[in-house]
């Protein structure tokens, strides 16, 4: 079960969402939105959702069941009720998930990201530079298939300020097919071996295959970035055995089909539930929760509007208690808004990166490292001013 704090920009947004979720009675509520705190609770288990709804009502809140496929309820509290009760929370409090969501939302966790040999501080935004050793990636396909060129680009990205280098050997752009493990290994391992001996910054391997992850970790990578959310059953075990950092990303289906009319009851809620379930599964395979970062997967089975929703509501994912990674760089939703092909999407990518950073992204995956790093430094300065003023 997960709980999310939902912060509406105003009544029109709230009404629109409530009617989509089958909450007409709340849409008629006359009370002032700004006196209220909203949570959504969702679970695969309807009984769990009912239990928390009951506990919320006992405390003086209101609970409204949604008509979505996933059992989901909206809890509404007046500010005063929450303030009066949040300090009395015990470990067996049935409202524990909403207290956790509230504190994670207001003071996002965590301060660091645990890798096998070091911890990466997350108090400033990190930039993950993209290095695709593929013939067909949507943006840099074919540019770095040659090992020498790939190594040169990695060093250049570090000069430009990259905090992590993400090496991938399989394009996962929409409608792409799967690359054989042998081929993926041939592409990425020599590059990782070479750059790990030159670089201080951690290397991540962007792969869906545990064989590739294992070989990459042995060759010097420290992070597994899995766009399939650890669907390969052995992936979590490999990551756990190496104490590797792990990025769990959400994708709807697979690259071959993900853009065929993607639908969600609620894009942020459905993705949150998926990420939480994959995170708990990784934990049960031995992955330390402190090693996990979560990524809602911009462009992976999402329409233009769904991608924009994720960016604007990113902070809701903080309720899950982990750091967040966002990869929007040069993606087609930016092209759709601006009417630009891949080469003309830099400004749009930087705009999205800065909004994502303001909304809680800890790591931003980018092709234009130098510019993204400058945006990160600027946004971090603004955020620091926010906390000391
Ligand atoms: N996006 C891509 C690849 N890996 N990993 C994470 N965690 N998040 C992302 O958004 C993400 C990712 C797709 O971009 P790219 O690698 O440039 O393209 P391709 O898949 O065509 O190689």
PDB file of C-alpha atoms in Angstrom, residues 113-326:
ATOM      1  CA  UNK A 113      22.569   7.268  -2.561  1.00  0.00           C
ATOM      2  CA  UNK A 114      24.446   4.199  -1.385  1.00  0.00           C
ATOM      3  CA  UNK A 115      26.803   2.419  -3.805  1.00  0.00           C
ATOM      4  CA  UNK A 116      29.112  -0.469  -2.899  1.00  0.00           C
ATOM      5  CA  UNK A 117      32.178   1.613  -2.096  1.00  0.00           C
ATOM      6  CA  UNK A 118      30.803   5.125  -1.573  1.00  0.00           C
ATOM      7  CA  UNK A 119      27.760   7.232  -0.951  1.00  0.00           C
ATOM      8  CA  UNK A 120      26.705   9.941  -3.386  1.00  0.00           C
ATOM      9  CA  UNK A 121      25.385  13.089  -1.728  1.00  0.00           C
ATOM     10  CA  UNK A 122      21.998  14.122  -3.068  1.00  0.00           C
ATOM     11  CA  UNK A 123      21.853  17.603  -1.613  1.00  0.00           C
ATOM     12  CA  UNK A 124      22.848  19.071  -4.973  1.00  0.00           C
ATOM     13  CA  UNK A 125      21.387  17.891  -8.251  1.00  0.00           C
ATOM     14  CA  UNK A 126      23.512  15.358 -10.129  1.00  0.00           C
ATOM     15  CA  UNK A 127      23.766  15.152 -13.889  1.00  0.00           C
ATOM     16  CA  UNK A 128      23.970  11.717 -15.493  1.00  0.00           C
ATOM     17  CA  UNK A 129      25.593  11.976 -18.928  1.00  0.00           C
ATOM     18  CA  UNK A 130      24.211   9.665 -21.637  1.00  0.00           C
ATOM     19  CA  UNK A 131      26.639   7.494 -23.607  1.00  0.00           C
ATOM     20  CA  UNK A 132      24.867   5.161 -26.014  1.00  0.00           C
ATOM     21  CA  UNK A 133      27.120   2.580 -27.644  1.00  0.00           C
ATOM     22  CA  UNK A 134      24.435   1.655 -30.169  1.00  0.00           C
ATOM     23  CA  UNK A 135      23.834   2.082 -33.885  1.00  0.00           C
ATOM     24  CA  UNK A 136      20.230   3.214 -33.429  1.00  0.00           C
ATOM     25  CA  UNK A 137      19.602   5.287 -30.268  1.00  0.00           C
ATOM     26  CA  UNK A 138      17.117   8.041 -31.042  1.00  0.00           C
ATOM     27  CA  UNK A 139      19.558  10.857 -30.347  1.00  0.00           C
ATOM     28  CA  UNK A 140      23.196   9.725 -30.318  1.00  0.00           C
ATOM     29  CA  UNK A 141      22.819   6.418 -32.239  1.00  0.00           C
ATOM     30  CA  UNK A 142      25.930   5.473 -34.241  1.00  0.00           C
ATOM     31  CA  UNK A 143      28.104   8.276 -32.805  1.00  0.00           C
ATOM     32  CA  UNK A 144      29.959   6.226 -30.200  1.00  0.00           C
ATOM     33  CA  UNK A 145      30.057   2.669 -31.533  1.00  0.00           C
ATOM     34  CA  UNK A 146      33.782   3.046 -31.924  1.00  0.00           C
ATOM     35  CA  UNK A 147      35.428   2.438 -28.539  1.00  0.00           C
ATOM     36  CA  UNK A 148      37.872   5.327 -28.908  1.00  0.00           C
ATOM     37  CA  UNK A 149      35.059   7.763 -29.652  1.00  0.00           C
ATOM     38  CA  UNK A 150      32.988   6.469 -26.733  1.00  0.00           C
ATOM     39  CA  UNK A 151      35.862   6.903 -24.283  1.00  0.00           C
ATOM     40  CA  UNK A 152      36.589  10.392 -25.620  1.00  0.00           C
ATOM     41  CA  UNK A 153      32.925  11.380 -25.171  1.00  0.00           C
ATOM     42  CA  UNK A 154      32.875  10.007 -21.604  1.00  0.00           C
ATOM     43  CA  UNK A 155      35.936  12.068 -20.669  1.00  0.00           C
ATOM     44  CA  UNK A 156      34.445  15.110 -22.364  1.00  0.00           C
ATOM     45  CA  UNK A 157      31.181  14.747 -20.410  1.00  0.00           C
ATOM     46  CA  UNK A 158      33.100  14.582 -17.136  1.00  0.00           C
ATOM     47  CA  UNK A 159      34.955  17.773 -18.153  1.00  0.00           C
ATOM     48  CA  UNK A 160      31.544  19.325 -18.789  1.00  0.00           C
ATOM     49  CA  UNK A 161      30.436  18.446 -15.268  1.00  0.00           C
ATOM     50  CA  UNK A 162      28.796  15.006 -15.494  1.00  0.00           C
ATOM     51  CA  UNK A 163      28.491  13.360 -12.067  1.00  0.00           C
ATOM     52  CA  UNK A 164      27.682   9.905 -13.482  1.00  0.00           C
ATOM     53  CA  UNK A 165      28.237   8.350 -16.924  1.00  0.00           C
ATOM     54  CA  UNK A 166      25.407   6.094 -18.104  1.00  0.00           C
ATOM     55  CA  UNK A 167      26.554   3.542 -20.692  1.00  0.00           C
ATOM     56  CA  UNK A 168      23.895   1.767 -22.733  1.00  0.00           C
ATOM     57  CA  UNK A 169      24.168  -0.891 -25.451  1.00  0.00           C
ATOM     58  CA  UNK A 170      20.505  -1.239 -26.376  1.00  0.00           C
ATOM     59  CA  UNK A 171      18.163   1.437 -27.684  1.00  0.00           C
ATOM     60  CA  UNK A 172      14.790   1.342 -25.951  1.00  0.00           C
ATOM     61  CA  UNK A 173      13.181   4.028 -28.123  1.00  0.00           C
ATOM     62  CA  UNK A 174       9.535   3.367 -29.060  1.00  0.00           C
ATOM     63  CA  UNK A 175       9.013   0.387 -31.400  1.00  0.00           C
ATOM     64  CA  UNK A 176      12.611  -0.852 -31.040  1.00  0.00           C
ATOM     65  CA  UNK A 177      13.318  -4.577 -30.717  1.00  0.00           C
ATOM     66  CA  UNK A 178      15.409  -6.358 -28.108  1.00  0.00           C
ATOM     67  CA  UNK A 179      19.167  -6.685 -28.655  1.00  0.00           C
ATOM     68  CA  UNK A 180      20.775 -10.087 -28.018  1.00  0.00           C
ATOM     69  CA  UNK A 181      22.704 -10.270 -24.747  1.00  0.00           C
ATOM     70  CA  UNK A 182      25.927 -11.271 -26.559  1.00  0.00           C
ATOM     71  CA  UNK A 183      25.745  -8.203 -28.772  1.00  0.00           C
ATOM     72  CA  UNK A 184      24.963  -5.887 -25.846  1.00  0.00           C
ATOM     73  CA  UNK A 185      27.929  -7.296 -23.924  1.00  0.00           C
ATOM     74  CA  UNK A 186      30.207  -6.736 -26.924  1.00  0.00           C
ATOM     75  CA  UNK A 187      29.128  -3.119 -27.144  1.00  0.00           C
ATOM     76  CA  UNK A 188      29.307  -1.974 -23.528  1.00  0.00           C
ATOM     77  CA  UNK A 189      31.873  -4.038 -21.629  1.00  0.00           C
ATOM     78  CA  UNK A 190      35.059  -2.891 -23.426  1.00  0.00           C
ATOM     79  CA  UNK A 191      33.922   0.724 -23.060  1.00  0.00           C
ATOM     80  CA  UNK A 192      33.155   0.345 -19.346  1.00  0.00           C
ATOM     81  CA  UNK A 193      36.498  -1.416 -18.741  1.00  0.00           C
ATOM     82  CA  UNK A 194      38.329   1.396 -20.443  1.00  0.00           C
ATOM     83  CA  UNK A 195      36.507   4.373 -18.930  1.00  0.00           C
ATOM     84  CA  UNK A 196      36.413   2.978 -15.393  1.00  0.00           C
ATOM     85  CA  UNK A 197      40.212   3.065 -15.337  1.00  0.00           C
ATOM     86  CA  UNK A 198      40.208   6.760 -16.312  1.00  0.00           C
ATOM     87  CA  UNK A 199      37.228   8.163 -14.407  1.00  0.00           C
ATOM     88  CA  UNK A 200      36.582   9.059 -10.785  1.00  0.00           C
ATOM     89  CA  UNK A 201      32.842   9.494 -11.321  1.00  0.00           C
ATOM     90  CA  UNK A 202      30.630   6.421 -11.038  1.00  0.00           C
ATOM     91  CA  UNK A 203      29.541   4.571 -14.163  1.00  0.00           C
ATOM     92  CA  UNK A 204      26.068   3.184 -14.562  1.00  0.00           C
ATOM     93  CA  UNK A 205      25.042   0.519 -17.025  1.00  0.00           C
ATOM     94  CA  UNK A 206      21.721   1.043 -18.778  1.00  0.00           C
ATOM     95  CA  UNK A 207      20.459  -2.495 -19.305  1.00  0.00           C
ATOM     96  CA  UNK A 208      17.471  -4.809 -18.898  1.00  0.00           C
ATOM     97  CA  UNK A 209      19.613  -7.964 -18.761  1.00  0.00           C
ATOM     98  CA  UNK A 210      21.212  -9.374 -15.622  1.00  0.00           C
ATOM     99  CA  UNK A 211      24.090 -10.927 -17.602  1.00  0.00           C
ATOM    100  CA  UNK A 212      25.041  -7.482 -18.908  1.00  0.00           C
ATOM    101  CA  UNK A 213      24.605  -5.894 -15.473  1.00  0.00           C
ATOM    102  CA  UNK A 214      26.835  -8.529 -13.862  1.00  0.00           C
ATOM    103  CA  UNK A 215      29.605  -8.175 -16.455  1.00  0.00           C
ATOM    104  CA  UNK A 216      29.391  -4.371 -16.266  1.00  0.00           C
ATOM    105  CA  UNK A 217      29.654  -4.366 -12.455  1.00  0.00           C
ATOM    106  CA  UNK A 218      32.659  -6.675 -12.705  1.00  0.00           C
ATOM    107  CA  UNK A 219      34.186  -4.330 -15.299  1.00  0.00           C
ATOM    108  CA  UNK A 220      33.925  -1.305 -12.995  1.00  0.00           C
ATOM    109  CA  UNK A 221      30.351   0.024 -13.188  1.00  0.00           C
ATOM    110  CA  UNK A 222      28.725   0.866  -9.836  1.00  0.00           C
ATOM    111  CA  UNK A 223      25.082   1.425 -10.770  1.00  0.00           C
ATOM    112  CA  UNK A 224      22.480  -0.606 -12.640  1.00  0.00           C
ATOM    113  CA  UNK A 225      19.994   1.568 -14.516  1.00  0.00           C
ATOM    114  CA  UNK A 226      17.137  -0.706 -15.551  1.00  0.00           C
ATOM    115  CA  UNK A 227      14.385   0.821 -17.687  1.00  0.00           C
ATOM    116  CA  UNK A 228      12.287  -2.311 -17.206  1.00  0.00           C
ATOM    117  CA  UNK A 229      12.089  -1.894 -13.405  1.00  0.00           C
ATOM    118  CA  UNK A 230      14.047  -5.096 -12.612  1.00  0.00           C
ATOM    119  CA  UNK A 231      11.680  -7.363 -14.560  1.00  0.00           C
ATOM    120  CA  UNK A 232      14.528  -9.792 -15.245  1.00  0.00           C
ATOM    121  CA  UNK A 233      14.116 -11.976 -12.150  1.00  0.00           C
ATOM    122  CA  UNK A 234      17.869 -12.238 -11.545  1.00  0.00           C
ATOM    123  CA  UNK A 235      18.611  -8.523 -11.903  1.00  0.00           C
ATOM    124  CA  UNK A 236      17.936  -7.609  -8.271  1.00  0.00           C
ATOM    125  CA  UNK A 237      20.058 -10.543  -7.045  1.00  0.00           C
ATOM    126  CA  UNK A 238      22.995  -9.403  -9.179  1.00  0.00           C
ATOM    127  CA  UNK A 239      22.667  -5.822  -7.941  1.00  0.00           C
ATOM    128  CA  UNK A 240      22.367  -6.989  -4.317  1.00  0.00           C
ATOM    129  CA  UNK A 241      25.425  -9.238  -4.560  1.00  0.00           C
ATOM    130  CA  UNK A 242      27.542  -6.293  -5.779  1.00  0.00           C
ATOM    131  CA  UNK A 243      25.974  -3.721  -3.440  1.00  0.00           C
ATOM    132  CA  UNK A 244      25.323  -1.693  -6.588  1.00  0.00           C
ATOM    133  CA  UNK A 245      23.230   1.425  -6.867  1.00  0.00           C
ATOM    134  CA  UNK A 246      19.970   0.696  -8.681  1.00  0.00           C
ATOM    135  CA  UNK A 247      17.646   2.859 -10.747  1.00  0.00           C
ATOM    136  CA  UNK A 248      14.169   1.360 -10.958  1.00  0.00           C
ATOM    137  CA  UNK A 249      12.285   2.897 -13.859  1.00  0.00           C
ATOM    138  CA  UNK A 250       8.647   2.534 -14.890  1.00  0.00           C
ATOM    139  CA  UNK A 251       7.805   1.427 -18.415  1.00  0.00           C
ATOM    140  CA  UNK A 252       4.354   0.397 -19.603  1.00  0.00           C
ATOM    141  CA  UNK A 253       4.821  -2.963 -21.371  1.00  0.00           C
ATOM    142  CA  UNK A 254       7.917  -3.004 -23.577  1.00  0.00           C
ATOM    143  CA  UNK A 255       9.472  -0.659 -26.144  1.00  0.00           C
ATOM    144  CA  UNK A 256       7.793  -2.530 -29.019  1.00  0.00           C
ATOM    145  CA  UNK A 257       4.278  -1.707 -27.792  1.00  0.00           C
ATOM    146  CA  UNK A 258       4.511   0.950 -25.084  1.00  0.00           C
ATOM    147  CA  UNK A 259       3.325   3.882 -27.205  1.00  0.00           C
ATOM    148  CA  UNK A 260       0.162   2.101 -28.432  1.00  0.00           C
ATOM    149  CA  UNK A 261      -2.440   4.268 -26.653  1.00  0.00           C
ATOM    150  CA  UNK A 262      -0.990   4.160 -23.126  1.00  0.00           C
ATOM    151  CA  UNK A 263      -3.763   4.413 -20.532  1.00  0.00           C
ATOM    152  CA  UNK A 264      -3.733   4.887 -16.773  1.00  0.00           C
ATOM    153  CA  UNK A 265      -6.435   5.460 -14.167  1.00  0.00           C
ATOM    154  CA  UNK A 266      -4.120   8.061 -12.715  1.00  0.00           C
ATOM    155  CA  UNK A 267      -0.686   8.314 -14.261  1.00  0.00           C
ATOM    156  CA  UNK A 268       1.161   9.336 -11.074  1.00  0.00           C
ATOM    157  CA  UNK A 269      -0.760   6.967  -8.817  1.00  0.00           C
ATOM    158  CA  UNK A 270      -0.409   3.948 -11.098  1.00  0.00           C
ATOM    159  CA  UNK A 271       3.320   4.543 -11.610  1.00  0.00           C
ATOM    160  CA  UNK A 272       3.877   5.101  -7.880  1.00  0.00           C
ATOM    161  CA  UNK A 273       2.254   1.784  -7.079  1.00  0.00           C
ATOM    162  CA  UNK A 274       4.405   0.012  -9.685  1.00  0.00           C
ATOM    163  CA  UNK A 275       7.628   1.615  -8.406  1.00  0.00           C
ATOM    164  CA  UNK A 276       6.798   0.760  -4.815  1.00  0.00           C
ATOM    165  CA  UNK A 277       6.021  -2.840  -5.698  1.00  0.00           C
ATOM    166  CA  UNK A 278       9.301  -3.220  -7.668  1.00  0.00           C
ATOM    167  CA  UNK A 279      11.243  -1.548  -4.852  1.00  0.00           C
ATOM    168  CA  UNK A 280       9.809  -3.964  -2.262  1.00  0.00           C
ATOM    169  CA  UNK A 281      10.540  -6.907  -4.540  1.00  0.00           C
ATOM    170  CA  UNK A 282      14.155  -5.685  -4.899  1.00  0.00           C
ATOM    171  CA  UNK A 283      14.383  -5.373  -1.120  1.00  0.00           C
ATOM    172  CA  UNK A 284      13.244  -8.945  -0.708  1.00  0.00           C
ATOM    173  CA  UNK A 285      16.042 -10.018  -3.076  1.00  0.00           C
ATOM    174  CA  UNK A 286      18.569  -8.307  -0.822  1.00  0.00           C
ATOM    175  CA  UNK A 287      18.895  -4.843  -2.373  1.00  0.00           C
ATOM    176  CA  UNK A 288      19.462  -2.167   0.268  1.00  0.00           C
ATOM    177  CA  UNK A 289      16.681   0.425   0.004  1.00  0.00           C
ATOM    178  CA  UNK A 290      19.320   3.147   0.399  1.00  0.00           C
ATOM    179  CA  UNK A 291      20.813   2.000  -2.938  1.00  0.00           C
ATOM    180  CA  UNK A 292      17.600   2.607  -4.873  1.00  0.00           C
ATOM    181  CA  UNK A 293      16.555   5.630  -6.907  1.00  0.00           C
ATOM    182  CA  UNK A 294      13.168   5.752  -8.625  1.00  0.00           C
ATOM    183  CA  UNK A 295      12.333   7.029 -12.100  1.00  0.00           C
ATOM    184  CA  UNK A 296       8.793   7.445 -13.500  1.00  0.00           C
ATOM    185  CA  UNK A 297      10.148   6.824 -17.016  1.00  0.00           C
ATOM    186  CA  UNK A 298       9.343   9.856 -19.163  1.00  0.00           C
ATOM    187  CA  UNK A 299       8.429   8.713 -22.673  1.00  0.00           C
ATOM    188  CA  UNK A 300       8.166   5.020 -21.809  1.00  0.00           C
ATOM    189  CA  UNK A 301       4.500   4.328 -22.512  1.00  0.00           C
ATOM    190  CA  UNK A 302       3.195   7.836 -21.871  1.00  0.00           C
ATOM    191  CA  UNK A 303       1.268  10.309 -24.016  1.00  0.00           C
ATOM    192  CA  UNK A 304       2.283  13.957 -24.262  1.00  0.00           C
ATOM    193  CA  UNK A 305      -0.180  14.935 -21.548  1.00  0.00           C
ATOM    194  CA  UNK A 306       0.901  12.055 -19.277  1.00  0.00           C
ATOM    195  CA  UNK A 307       4.573  13.131 -19.598  1.00  0.00           C
ATOM    196  CA  UNK A 308       3.642  16.699 -18.676  1.00  0.00           C
ATOM    197  CA  UNK A 309       1.595  15.451 -15.707  1.00  0.00           C
ATOM    198  CA  UNK A 310       4.613  13.524 -14.439  1.00  0.00           C
ATOM    199  CA  UNK A 311       6.822  16.613 -14.625  1.00  0.00           C
ATOM    200  CA  UNK A 312       4.355  18.905 -12.906  1.00  0.00           C
ATOM    201  CA  UNK A 313       3.407  16.362 -10.208  1.00  0.00           C
ATOM    202  CA  UNK A 314       6.900  14.914  -9.722  1.00  0.00           C
ATOM    203  CA  UNK A 315       7.003  15.744  -6.020  1.00  0.00           C
ATOM    204  CA  UNK A 316       4.254  13.183  -5.343  1.00  0.00           C
ATOM    205  CA  UNK A 317       6.814  10.451  -6.074  1.00  0.00           C
ATOM    206  CA  UNK A 318       8.896  11.749  -3.150  1.00  0.00           C
ATOM    207  CA  UNK A 319       6.208  10.236  -0.906  1.00  0.00           C
ATOM    208  CA  UNK A 320       7.803   6.848  -1.690  1.00  0.00           C
ATOM    209  CA  UNK A 321      10.825   7.926   0.351  1.00  0.00           C
ATOM    210  CA  UNK A 322      13.523   7.476  -2.272  1.00  0.00           C
ATOM    211  CA  UNK A 323      15.531   9.868  -4.450  1.00  0.00           C
ATOM    212  CA  UNK A 324      14.246  10.568  -7.954  1.00  0.00           C
ATOM    213  CA  UNK A 325      15.865  10.389 -11.380  1.00  0.00           C
ATOM    214  CA  UNK A 326      14.362  11.995 -14.477  1.00  0.00           C
TER     215      UNK A 326
END
